[in-house]
Tab-separated table of N, CA and C and ligand atoms in Angstrom:
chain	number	residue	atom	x	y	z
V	1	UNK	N	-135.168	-10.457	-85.131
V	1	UNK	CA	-133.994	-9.581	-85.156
V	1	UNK	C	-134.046	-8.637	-83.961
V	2	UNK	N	-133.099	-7.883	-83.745
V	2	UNK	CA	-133.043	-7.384	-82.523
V	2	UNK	C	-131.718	-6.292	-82.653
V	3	UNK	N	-131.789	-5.206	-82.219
V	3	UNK	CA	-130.879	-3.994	-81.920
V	3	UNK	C	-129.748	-4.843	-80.640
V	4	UNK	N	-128.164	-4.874	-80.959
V	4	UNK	CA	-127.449	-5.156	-80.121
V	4	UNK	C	-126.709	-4.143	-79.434
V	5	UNK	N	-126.225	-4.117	-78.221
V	5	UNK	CA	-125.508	-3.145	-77.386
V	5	UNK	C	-124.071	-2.921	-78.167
V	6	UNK	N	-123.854	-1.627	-78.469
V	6	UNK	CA	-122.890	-1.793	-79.222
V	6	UNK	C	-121.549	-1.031	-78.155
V	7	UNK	N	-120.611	-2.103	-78.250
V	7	UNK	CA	-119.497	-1.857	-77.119
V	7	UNK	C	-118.447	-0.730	-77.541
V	8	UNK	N	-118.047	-0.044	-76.079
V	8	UNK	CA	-117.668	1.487	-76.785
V	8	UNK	C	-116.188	1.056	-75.891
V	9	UNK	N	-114.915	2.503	-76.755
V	9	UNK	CA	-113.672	1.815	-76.811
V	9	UNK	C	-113.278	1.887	-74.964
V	10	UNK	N	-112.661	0.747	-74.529
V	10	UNK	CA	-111.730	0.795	-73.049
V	10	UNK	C	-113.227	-0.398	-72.978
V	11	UNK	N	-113.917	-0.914	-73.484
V	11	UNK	CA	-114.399	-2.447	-73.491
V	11	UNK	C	-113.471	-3.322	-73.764
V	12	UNK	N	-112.785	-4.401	-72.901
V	12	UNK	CA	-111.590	-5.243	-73.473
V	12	UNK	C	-111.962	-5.861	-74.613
V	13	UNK	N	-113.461	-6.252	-74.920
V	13	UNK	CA	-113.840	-7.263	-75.917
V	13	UNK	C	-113.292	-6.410	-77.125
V	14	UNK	N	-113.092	-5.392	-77.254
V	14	UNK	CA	-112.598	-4.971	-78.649
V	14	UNK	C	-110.709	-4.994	-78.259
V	15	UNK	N	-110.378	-5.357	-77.776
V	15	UNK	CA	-108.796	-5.619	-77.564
V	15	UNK	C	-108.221	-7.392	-78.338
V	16	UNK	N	-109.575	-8.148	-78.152
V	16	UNK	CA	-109.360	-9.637	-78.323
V	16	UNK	C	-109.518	-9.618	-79.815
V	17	UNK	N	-108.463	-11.138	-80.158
V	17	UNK	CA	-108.705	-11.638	-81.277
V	17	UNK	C	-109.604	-12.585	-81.857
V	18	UNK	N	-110.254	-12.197	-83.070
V	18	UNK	CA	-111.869	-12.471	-82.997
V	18	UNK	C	-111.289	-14.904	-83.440
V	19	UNK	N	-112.264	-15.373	-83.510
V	19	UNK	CA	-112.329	-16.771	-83.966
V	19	UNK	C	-112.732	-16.919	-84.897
V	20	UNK	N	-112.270	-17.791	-86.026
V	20	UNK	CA	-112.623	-17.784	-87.640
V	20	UNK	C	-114.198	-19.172	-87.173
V	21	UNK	N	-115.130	-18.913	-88.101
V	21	UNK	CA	-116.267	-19.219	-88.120
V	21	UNK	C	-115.803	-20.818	-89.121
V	22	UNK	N	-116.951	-21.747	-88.163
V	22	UNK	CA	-116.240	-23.088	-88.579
V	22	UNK	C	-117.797	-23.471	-89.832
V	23	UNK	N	-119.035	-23.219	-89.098
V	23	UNK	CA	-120.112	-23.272	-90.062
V	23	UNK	C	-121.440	-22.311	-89.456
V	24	UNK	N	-121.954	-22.498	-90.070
V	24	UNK	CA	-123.123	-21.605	-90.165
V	24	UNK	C	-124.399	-22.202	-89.194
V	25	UNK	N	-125.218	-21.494	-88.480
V	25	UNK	CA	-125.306	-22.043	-87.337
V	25	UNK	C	-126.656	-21.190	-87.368
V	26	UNK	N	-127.490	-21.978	-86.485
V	26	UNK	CA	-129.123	-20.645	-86.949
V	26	UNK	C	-128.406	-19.688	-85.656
V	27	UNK	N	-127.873	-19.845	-84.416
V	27	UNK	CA	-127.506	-18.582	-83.727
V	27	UNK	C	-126.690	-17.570	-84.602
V	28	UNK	N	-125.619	-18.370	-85.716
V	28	UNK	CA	-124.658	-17.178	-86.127
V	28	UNK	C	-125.853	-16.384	-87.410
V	29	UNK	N	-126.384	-17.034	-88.102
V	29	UNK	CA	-127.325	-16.256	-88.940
V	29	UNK	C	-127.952	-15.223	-88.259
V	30	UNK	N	-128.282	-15.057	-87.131
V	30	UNK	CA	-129.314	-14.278	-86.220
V	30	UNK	C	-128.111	-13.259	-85.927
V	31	UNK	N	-127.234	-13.393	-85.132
V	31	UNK	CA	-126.146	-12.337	-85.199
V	31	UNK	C	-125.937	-11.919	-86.166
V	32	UNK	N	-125.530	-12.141	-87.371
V	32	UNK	CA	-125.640	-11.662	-88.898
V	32	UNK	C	-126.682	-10.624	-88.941
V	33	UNK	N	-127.798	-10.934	-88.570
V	33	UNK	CA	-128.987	-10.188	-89.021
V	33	UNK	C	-129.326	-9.076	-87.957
V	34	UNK	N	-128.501	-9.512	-86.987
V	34	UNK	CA	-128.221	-8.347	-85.931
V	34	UNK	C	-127.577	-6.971	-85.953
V	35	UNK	N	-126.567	-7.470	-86.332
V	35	UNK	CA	-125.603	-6.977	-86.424
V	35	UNK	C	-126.041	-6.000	-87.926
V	36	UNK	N	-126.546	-6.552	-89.069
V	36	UNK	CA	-126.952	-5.353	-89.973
V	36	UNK	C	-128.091	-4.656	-89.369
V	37	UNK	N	-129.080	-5.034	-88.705
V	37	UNK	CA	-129.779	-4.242	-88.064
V	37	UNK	C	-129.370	-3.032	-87.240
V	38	UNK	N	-128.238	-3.458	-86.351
V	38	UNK	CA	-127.455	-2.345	-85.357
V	38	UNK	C	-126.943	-1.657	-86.286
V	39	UNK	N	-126.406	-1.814	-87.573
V	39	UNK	CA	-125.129	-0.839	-87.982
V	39	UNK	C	-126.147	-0.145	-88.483
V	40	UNK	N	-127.807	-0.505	-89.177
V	40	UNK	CA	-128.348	0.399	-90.123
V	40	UNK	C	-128.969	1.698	-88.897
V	41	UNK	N	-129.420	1.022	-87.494
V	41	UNK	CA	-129.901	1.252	-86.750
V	41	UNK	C	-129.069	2.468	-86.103
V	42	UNK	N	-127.546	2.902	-85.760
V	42	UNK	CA	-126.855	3.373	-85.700
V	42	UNK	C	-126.019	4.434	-86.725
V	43	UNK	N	-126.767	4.124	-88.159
V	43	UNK	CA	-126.517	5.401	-89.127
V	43	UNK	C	-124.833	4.518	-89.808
V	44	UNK	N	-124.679	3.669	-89.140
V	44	UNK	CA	-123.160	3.291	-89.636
V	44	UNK	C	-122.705	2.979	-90.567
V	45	UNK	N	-121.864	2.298	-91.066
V	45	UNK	CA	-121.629	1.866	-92.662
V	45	UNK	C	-120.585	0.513	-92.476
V	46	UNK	N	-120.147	0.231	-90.975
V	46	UNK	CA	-119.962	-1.026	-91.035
V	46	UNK	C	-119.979	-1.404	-89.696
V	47	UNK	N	-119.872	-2.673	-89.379
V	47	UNK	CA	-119.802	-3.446	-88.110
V	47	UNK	C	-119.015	-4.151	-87.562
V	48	UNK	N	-118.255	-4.413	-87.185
V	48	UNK	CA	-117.450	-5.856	-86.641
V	48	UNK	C	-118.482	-6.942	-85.424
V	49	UNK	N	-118.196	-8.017	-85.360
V	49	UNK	CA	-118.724	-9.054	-84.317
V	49	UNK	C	-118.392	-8.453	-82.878
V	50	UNK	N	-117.095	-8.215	-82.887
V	50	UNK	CA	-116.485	-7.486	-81.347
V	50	UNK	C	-117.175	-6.472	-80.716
V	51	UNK	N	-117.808	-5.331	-81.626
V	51	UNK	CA	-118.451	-4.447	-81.452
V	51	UNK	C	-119.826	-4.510	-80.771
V	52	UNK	N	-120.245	-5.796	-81.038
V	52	UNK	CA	-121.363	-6.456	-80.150
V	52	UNK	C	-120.989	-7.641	-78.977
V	53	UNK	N	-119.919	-7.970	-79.218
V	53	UNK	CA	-119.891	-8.446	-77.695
V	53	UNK	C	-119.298	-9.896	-78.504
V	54	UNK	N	-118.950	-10.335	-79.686
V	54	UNK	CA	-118.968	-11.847	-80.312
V	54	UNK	C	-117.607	-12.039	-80.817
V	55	UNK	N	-116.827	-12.283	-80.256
V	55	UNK	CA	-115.528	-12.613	-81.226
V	55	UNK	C	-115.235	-13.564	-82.013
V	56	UNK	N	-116.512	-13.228	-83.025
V	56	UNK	CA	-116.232	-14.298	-84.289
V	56	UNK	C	-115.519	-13.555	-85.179
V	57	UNK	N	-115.148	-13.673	-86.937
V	57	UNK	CA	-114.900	-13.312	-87.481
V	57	UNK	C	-115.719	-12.818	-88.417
V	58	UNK	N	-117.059	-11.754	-88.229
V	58	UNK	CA	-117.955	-11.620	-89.085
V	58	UNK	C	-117.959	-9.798	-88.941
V	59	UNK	N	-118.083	-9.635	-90.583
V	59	UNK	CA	-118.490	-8.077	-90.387
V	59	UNK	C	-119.290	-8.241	-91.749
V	60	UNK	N	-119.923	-6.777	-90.877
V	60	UNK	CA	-120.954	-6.547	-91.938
V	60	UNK	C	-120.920	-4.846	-92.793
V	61	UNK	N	-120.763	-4.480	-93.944
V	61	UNK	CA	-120.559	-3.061	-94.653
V	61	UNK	C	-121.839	-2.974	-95.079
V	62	UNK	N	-121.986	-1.851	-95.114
V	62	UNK	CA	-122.916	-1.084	-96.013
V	62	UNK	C	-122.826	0.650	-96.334
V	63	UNK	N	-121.896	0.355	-97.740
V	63	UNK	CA	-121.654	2.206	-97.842
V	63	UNK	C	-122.386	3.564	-98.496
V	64	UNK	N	-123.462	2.221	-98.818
V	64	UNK	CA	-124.622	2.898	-99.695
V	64	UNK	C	-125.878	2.865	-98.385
V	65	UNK	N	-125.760	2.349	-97.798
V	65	UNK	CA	-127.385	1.829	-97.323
V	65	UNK	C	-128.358	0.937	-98.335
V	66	UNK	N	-127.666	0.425	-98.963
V	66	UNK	CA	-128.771	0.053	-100.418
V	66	UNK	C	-127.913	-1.631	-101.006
V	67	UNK	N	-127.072	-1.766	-99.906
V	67	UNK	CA	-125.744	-2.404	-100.563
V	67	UNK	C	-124.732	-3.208	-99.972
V	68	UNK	N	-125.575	-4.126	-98.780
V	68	UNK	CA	-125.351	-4.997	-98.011
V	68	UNK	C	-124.266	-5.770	-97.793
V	69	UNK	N	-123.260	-5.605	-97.500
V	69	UNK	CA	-122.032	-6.790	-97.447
V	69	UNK	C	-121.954	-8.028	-96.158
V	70	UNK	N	-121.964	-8.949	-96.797
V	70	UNK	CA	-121.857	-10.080	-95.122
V	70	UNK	C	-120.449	-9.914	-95.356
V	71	UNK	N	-119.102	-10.412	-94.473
V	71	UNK	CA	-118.225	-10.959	-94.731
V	71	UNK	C	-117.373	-12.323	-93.253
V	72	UNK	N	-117.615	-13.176	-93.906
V	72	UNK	CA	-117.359	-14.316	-92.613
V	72	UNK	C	-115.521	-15.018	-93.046
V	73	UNK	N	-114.895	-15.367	-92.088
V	73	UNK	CA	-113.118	-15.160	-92.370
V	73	UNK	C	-112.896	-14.262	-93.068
V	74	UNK	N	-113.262	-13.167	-93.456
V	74	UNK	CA	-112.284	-12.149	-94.536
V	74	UNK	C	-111.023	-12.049	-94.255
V	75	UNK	N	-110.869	-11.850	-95.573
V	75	UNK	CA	-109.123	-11.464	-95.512
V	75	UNK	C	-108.484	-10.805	-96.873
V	76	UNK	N	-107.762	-10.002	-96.972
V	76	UNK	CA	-107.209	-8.999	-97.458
V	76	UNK	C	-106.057	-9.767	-98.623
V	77	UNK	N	-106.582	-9.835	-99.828
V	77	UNK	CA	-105.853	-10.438	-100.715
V	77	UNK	C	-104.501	-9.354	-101.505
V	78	UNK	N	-105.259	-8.147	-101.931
V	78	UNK	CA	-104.716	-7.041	-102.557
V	78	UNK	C	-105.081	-5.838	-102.013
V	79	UNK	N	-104.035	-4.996	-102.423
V	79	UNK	CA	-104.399	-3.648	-102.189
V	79	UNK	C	-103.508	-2.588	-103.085
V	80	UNK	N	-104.102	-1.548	-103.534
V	80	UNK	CA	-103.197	-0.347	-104.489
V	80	UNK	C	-103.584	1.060	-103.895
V	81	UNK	N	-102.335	1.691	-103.546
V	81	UNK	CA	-102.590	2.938	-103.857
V	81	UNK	C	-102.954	3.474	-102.630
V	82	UNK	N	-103.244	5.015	-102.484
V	82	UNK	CA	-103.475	5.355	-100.392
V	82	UNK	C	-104.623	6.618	-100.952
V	83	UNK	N	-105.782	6.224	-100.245
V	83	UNK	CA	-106.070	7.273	-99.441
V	83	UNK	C	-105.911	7.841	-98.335
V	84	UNK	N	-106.291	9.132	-98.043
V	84	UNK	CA	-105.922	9.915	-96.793
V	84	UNK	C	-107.151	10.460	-96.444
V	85	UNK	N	-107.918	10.456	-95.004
V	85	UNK	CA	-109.101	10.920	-95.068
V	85	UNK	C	-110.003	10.682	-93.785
V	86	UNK	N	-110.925	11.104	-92.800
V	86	UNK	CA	-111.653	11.086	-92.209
V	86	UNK	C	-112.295	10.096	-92.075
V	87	UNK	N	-111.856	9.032	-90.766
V	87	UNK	CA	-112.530	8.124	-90.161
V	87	UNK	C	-113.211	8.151	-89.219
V	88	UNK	N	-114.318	7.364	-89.054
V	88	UNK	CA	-115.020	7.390	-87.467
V	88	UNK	C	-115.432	5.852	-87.286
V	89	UNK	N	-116.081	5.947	-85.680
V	89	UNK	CA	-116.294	4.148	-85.344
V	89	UNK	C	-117.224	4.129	-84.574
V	90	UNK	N	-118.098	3.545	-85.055
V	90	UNK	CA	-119.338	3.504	-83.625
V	90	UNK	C	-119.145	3.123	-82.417
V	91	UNK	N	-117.707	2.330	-82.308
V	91	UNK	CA	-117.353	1.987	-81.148
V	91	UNK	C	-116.137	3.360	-80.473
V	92	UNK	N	-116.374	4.559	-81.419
V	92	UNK	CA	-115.476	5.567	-80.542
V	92	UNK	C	-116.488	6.662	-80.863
V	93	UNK	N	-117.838	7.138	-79.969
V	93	UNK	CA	-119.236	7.727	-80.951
V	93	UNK	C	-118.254	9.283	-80.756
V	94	UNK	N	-118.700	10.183	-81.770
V	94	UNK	CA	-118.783	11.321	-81.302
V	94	UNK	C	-117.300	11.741	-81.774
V	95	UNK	N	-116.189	11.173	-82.650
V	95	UNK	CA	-115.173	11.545	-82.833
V	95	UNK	C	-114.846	11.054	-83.864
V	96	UNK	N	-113.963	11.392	-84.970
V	96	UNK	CA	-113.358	11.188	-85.843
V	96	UNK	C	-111.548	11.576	-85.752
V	97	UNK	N	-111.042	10.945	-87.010
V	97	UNK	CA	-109.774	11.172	-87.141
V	97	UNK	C	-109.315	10.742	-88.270
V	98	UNK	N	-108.404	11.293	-88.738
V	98	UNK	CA	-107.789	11.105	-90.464
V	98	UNK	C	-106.872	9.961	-90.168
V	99	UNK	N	-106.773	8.744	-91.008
V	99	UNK	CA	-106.207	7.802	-91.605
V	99	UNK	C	-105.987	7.547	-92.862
V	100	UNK	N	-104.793	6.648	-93.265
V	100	UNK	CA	-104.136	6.492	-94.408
V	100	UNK	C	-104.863	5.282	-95.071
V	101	UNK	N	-106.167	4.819	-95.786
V	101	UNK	CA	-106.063	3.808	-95.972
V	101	UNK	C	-105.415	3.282	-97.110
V	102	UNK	N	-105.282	2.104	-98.197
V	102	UNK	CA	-105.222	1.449	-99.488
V	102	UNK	C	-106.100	2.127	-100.179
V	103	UNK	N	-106.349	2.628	-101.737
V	103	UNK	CA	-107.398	3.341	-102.433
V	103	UNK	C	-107.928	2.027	-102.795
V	104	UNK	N	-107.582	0.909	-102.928
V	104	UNK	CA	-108.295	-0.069	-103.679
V	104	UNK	C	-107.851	-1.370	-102.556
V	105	UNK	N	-109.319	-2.302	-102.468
V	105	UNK	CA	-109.041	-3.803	-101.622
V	105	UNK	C	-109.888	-4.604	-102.392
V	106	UNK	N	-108.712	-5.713	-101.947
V	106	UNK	CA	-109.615	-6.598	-102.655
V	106	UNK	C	-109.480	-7.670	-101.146
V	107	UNK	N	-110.777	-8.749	-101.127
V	107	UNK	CA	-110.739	-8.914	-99.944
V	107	UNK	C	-111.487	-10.616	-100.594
V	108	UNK	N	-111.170	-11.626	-99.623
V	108	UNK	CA	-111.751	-12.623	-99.747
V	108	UNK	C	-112.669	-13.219	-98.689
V	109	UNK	N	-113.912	-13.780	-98.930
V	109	UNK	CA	-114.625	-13.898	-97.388
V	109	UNK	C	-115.668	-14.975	-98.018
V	110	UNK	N	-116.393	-15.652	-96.960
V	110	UNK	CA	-117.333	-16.597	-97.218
V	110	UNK	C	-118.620	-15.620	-96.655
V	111	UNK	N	-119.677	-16.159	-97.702
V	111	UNK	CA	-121.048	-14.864	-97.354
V	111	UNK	C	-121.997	-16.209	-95.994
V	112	UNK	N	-122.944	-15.829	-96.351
V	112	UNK	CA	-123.893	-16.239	-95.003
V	112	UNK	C	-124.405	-18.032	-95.630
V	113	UNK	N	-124.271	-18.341	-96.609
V	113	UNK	CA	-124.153	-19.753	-97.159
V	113	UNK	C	-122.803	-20.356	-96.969
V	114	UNK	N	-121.522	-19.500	-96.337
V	114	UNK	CA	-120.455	-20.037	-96.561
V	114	UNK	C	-119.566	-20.511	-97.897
V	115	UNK	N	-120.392	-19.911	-98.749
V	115	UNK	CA	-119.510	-19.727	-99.874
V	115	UNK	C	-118.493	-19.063	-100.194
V	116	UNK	N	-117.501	-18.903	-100.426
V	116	UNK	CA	-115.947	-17.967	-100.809
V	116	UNK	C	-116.879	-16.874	-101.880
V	117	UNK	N	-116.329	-16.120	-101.656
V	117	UNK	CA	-116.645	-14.576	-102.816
V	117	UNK	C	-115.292	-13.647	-102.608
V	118	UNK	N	-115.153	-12.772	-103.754
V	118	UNK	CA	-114.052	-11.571	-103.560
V	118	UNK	C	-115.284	-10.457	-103.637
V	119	UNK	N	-114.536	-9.348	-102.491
V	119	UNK	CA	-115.186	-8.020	-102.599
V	119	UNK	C	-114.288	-7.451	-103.138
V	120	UNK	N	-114.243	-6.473	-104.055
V	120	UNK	CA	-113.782	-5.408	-104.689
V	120	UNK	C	-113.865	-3.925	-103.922
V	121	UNK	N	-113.291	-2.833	-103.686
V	121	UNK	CA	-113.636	-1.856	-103.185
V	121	UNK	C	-112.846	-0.802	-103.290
V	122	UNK	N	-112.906	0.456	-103.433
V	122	UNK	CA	-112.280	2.078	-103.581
V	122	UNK	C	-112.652	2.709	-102.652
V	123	UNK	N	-112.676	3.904	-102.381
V	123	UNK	CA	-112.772	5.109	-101.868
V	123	UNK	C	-113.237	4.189	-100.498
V	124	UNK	N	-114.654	5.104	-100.098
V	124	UNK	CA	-115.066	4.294	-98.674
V	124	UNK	C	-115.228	2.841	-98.472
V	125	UNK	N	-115.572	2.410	-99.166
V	125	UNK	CA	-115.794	1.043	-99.422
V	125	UNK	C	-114.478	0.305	-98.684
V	126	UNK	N	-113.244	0.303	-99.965
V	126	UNK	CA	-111.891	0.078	-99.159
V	126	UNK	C	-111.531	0.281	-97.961
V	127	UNK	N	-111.542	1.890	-97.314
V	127	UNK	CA	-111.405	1.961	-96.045
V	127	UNK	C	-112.335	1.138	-94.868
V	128	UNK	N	-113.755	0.807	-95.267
V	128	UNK	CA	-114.262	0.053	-94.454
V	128	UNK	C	-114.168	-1.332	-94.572
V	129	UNK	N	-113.737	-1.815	-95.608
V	129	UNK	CA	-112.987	-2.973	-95.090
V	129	UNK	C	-111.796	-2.979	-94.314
V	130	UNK	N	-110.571	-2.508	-94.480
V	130	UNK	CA	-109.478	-2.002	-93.303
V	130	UNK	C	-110.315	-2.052	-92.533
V	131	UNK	N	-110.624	-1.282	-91.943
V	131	UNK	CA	-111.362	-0.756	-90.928
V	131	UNK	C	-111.606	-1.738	-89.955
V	132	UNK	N	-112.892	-2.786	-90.603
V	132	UNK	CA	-113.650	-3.725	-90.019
V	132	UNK	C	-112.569	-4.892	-89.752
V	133	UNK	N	-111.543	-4.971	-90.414
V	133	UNK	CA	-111.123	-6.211	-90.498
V	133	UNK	C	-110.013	-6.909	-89.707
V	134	UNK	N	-109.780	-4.715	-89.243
V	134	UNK	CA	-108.721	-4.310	-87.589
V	134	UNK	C	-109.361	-4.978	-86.415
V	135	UNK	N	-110.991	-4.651	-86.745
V	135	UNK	CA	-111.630	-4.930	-85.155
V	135	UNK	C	-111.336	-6.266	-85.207
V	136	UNK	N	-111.729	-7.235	-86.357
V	136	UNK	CA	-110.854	-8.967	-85.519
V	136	UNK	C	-109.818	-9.425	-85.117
V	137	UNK	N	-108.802	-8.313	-85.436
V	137	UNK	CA	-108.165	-8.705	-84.673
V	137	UNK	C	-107.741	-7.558	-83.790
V	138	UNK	N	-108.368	-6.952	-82.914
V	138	UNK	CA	-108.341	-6.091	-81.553
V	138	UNK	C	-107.789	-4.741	-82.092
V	139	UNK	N	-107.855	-4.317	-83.086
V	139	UNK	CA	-107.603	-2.862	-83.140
V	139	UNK	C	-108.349	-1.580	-83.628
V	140	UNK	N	-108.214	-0.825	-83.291
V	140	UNK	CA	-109.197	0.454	-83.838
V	140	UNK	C	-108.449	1.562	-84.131
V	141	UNK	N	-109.196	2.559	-85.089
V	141	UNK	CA	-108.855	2.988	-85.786
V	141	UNK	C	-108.066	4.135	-85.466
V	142	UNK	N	-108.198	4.739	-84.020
V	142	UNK	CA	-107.555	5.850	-83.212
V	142	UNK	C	-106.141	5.685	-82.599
V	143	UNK	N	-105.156	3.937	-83.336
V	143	UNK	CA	-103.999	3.625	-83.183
V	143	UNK	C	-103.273	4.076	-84.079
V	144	UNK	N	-104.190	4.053	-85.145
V	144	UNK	CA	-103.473	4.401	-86.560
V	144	UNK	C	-103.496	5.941	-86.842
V	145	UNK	N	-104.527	6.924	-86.219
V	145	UNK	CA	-104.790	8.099	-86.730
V	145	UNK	C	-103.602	9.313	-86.681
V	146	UNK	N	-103.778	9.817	-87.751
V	146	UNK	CA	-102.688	11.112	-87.709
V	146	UNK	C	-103.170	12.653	-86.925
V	147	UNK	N	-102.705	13.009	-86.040
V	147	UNK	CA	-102.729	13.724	-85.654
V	147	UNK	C	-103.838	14.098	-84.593
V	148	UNK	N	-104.426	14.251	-83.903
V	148	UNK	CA	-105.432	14.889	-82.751
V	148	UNK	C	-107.009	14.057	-83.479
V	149	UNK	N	-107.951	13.279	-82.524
V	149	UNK	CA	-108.670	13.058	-82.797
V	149	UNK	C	-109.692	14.427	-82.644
V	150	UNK	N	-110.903	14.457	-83.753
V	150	UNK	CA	-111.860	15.750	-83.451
V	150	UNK	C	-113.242	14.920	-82.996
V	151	UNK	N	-113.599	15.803	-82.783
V	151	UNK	CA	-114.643	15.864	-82.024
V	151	UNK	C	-116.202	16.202	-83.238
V	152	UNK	N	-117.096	15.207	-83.033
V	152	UNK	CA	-117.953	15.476	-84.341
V	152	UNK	C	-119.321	15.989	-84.186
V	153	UNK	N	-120.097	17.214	-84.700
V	153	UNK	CA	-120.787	17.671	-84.669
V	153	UNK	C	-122.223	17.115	-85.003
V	154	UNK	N	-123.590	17.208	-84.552
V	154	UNK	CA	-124.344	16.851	-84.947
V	154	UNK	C	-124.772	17.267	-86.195
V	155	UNK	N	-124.189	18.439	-86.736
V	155	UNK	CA	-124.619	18.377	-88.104
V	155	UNK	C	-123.855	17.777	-88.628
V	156	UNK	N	-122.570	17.544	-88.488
V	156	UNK	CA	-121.607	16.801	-89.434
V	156	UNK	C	-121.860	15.337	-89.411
V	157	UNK	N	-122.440	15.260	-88.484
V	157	UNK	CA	-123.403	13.284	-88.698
V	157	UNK	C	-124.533	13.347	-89.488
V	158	UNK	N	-125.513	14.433	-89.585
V	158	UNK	CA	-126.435	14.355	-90.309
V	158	UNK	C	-125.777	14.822	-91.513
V	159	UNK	N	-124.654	15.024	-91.916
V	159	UNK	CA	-124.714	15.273	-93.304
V	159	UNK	C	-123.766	14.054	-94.005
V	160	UNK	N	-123.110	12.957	-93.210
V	160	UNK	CA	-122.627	12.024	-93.614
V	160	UNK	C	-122.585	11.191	-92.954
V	161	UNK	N	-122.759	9.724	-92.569
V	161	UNK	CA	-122.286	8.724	-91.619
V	161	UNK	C	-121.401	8.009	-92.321
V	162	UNK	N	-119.296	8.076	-91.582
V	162	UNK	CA	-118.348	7.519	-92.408
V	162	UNK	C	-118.170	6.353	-90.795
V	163	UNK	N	-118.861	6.420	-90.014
V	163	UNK	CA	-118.606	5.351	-89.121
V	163	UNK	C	-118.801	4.428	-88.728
V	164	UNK	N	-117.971	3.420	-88.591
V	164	UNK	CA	-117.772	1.907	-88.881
V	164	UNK	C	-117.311	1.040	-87.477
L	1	NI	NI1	-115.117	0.583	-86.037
């Protein structure tokens, strides 16, 4: 496993639309395992493929640290209800901004066997799927944000990591 360079925003690779994953491959497993390495490695809570340089269709959550999500083609089956609330992106370090997400997703994806699974998700959880699922296809989260992006404090990272 290995720490990947994680690409920061005005990188075109996060402008492109990512490629749906045809099978499972010992290189794509290793990116998999990369890629949770970088996001844990980075304090984050999720990842996209783009964010490292791969325009596949793979992200990886974790909103617990304790609570691992693969997700390979995801895609967004349902959704209820809005939160409103403080986003950040490892690919924009050092800033946040309030977005509207769905309070509830439901999401469909094949895990690292390529099996189909549904994720379920609320509060952060939900938003980091949105989130992750913008970067495949080239967008981030500072298109959508309401009002003035801020600027984020080192204590306000040590007292939460909401960035994805
Ligand atoms: Ni992000």
């Amino acid at each position: 496993m290995a720490i990947r360079n994680i690409r920061q925003i005005g990188d075109e690779v996060l402008t492109k639309k990512c490629k749906e994953v045809t099978q499972m491959t010992e290189r794509t497993r290793e990116l998999i395992e990369d890629m949770l390495e970088t996001m844990y490695e980075a304090n984050g809570v999720g990842l996209a493929a783009p964010q490292v340089g791969i325009l596949k269709r793979i992200v990886v959550i974790d909103v617990t640290g304790e609570d691992p999500h693969v997700l390979i083609n995801p895609r967004i089956v349902e959704t209820d209800g809005e939160q409103t609330g403080p986003e950040g992106c490892l690919s924009v370090p050092g800033k946040s901004g309030v977005v509207t997400r769905p309070a509830y997703v439901k999401a469909i994806a094949m895990d690292v066997n390529m099996q189909s699974y549904e994720l379920e998700g609320t509060e952060l959880l939900a938003r980091a799927i949105c989130h992750e699922l913008e970067h495949l296809d080239g967008h981030l989260y500072v298109e959508r944000v309401e009002g003035p992006l801020q600027d984020v404090t080192a204590e306000d990272e040590e007292d939460g990591d909401t960035e994805e």
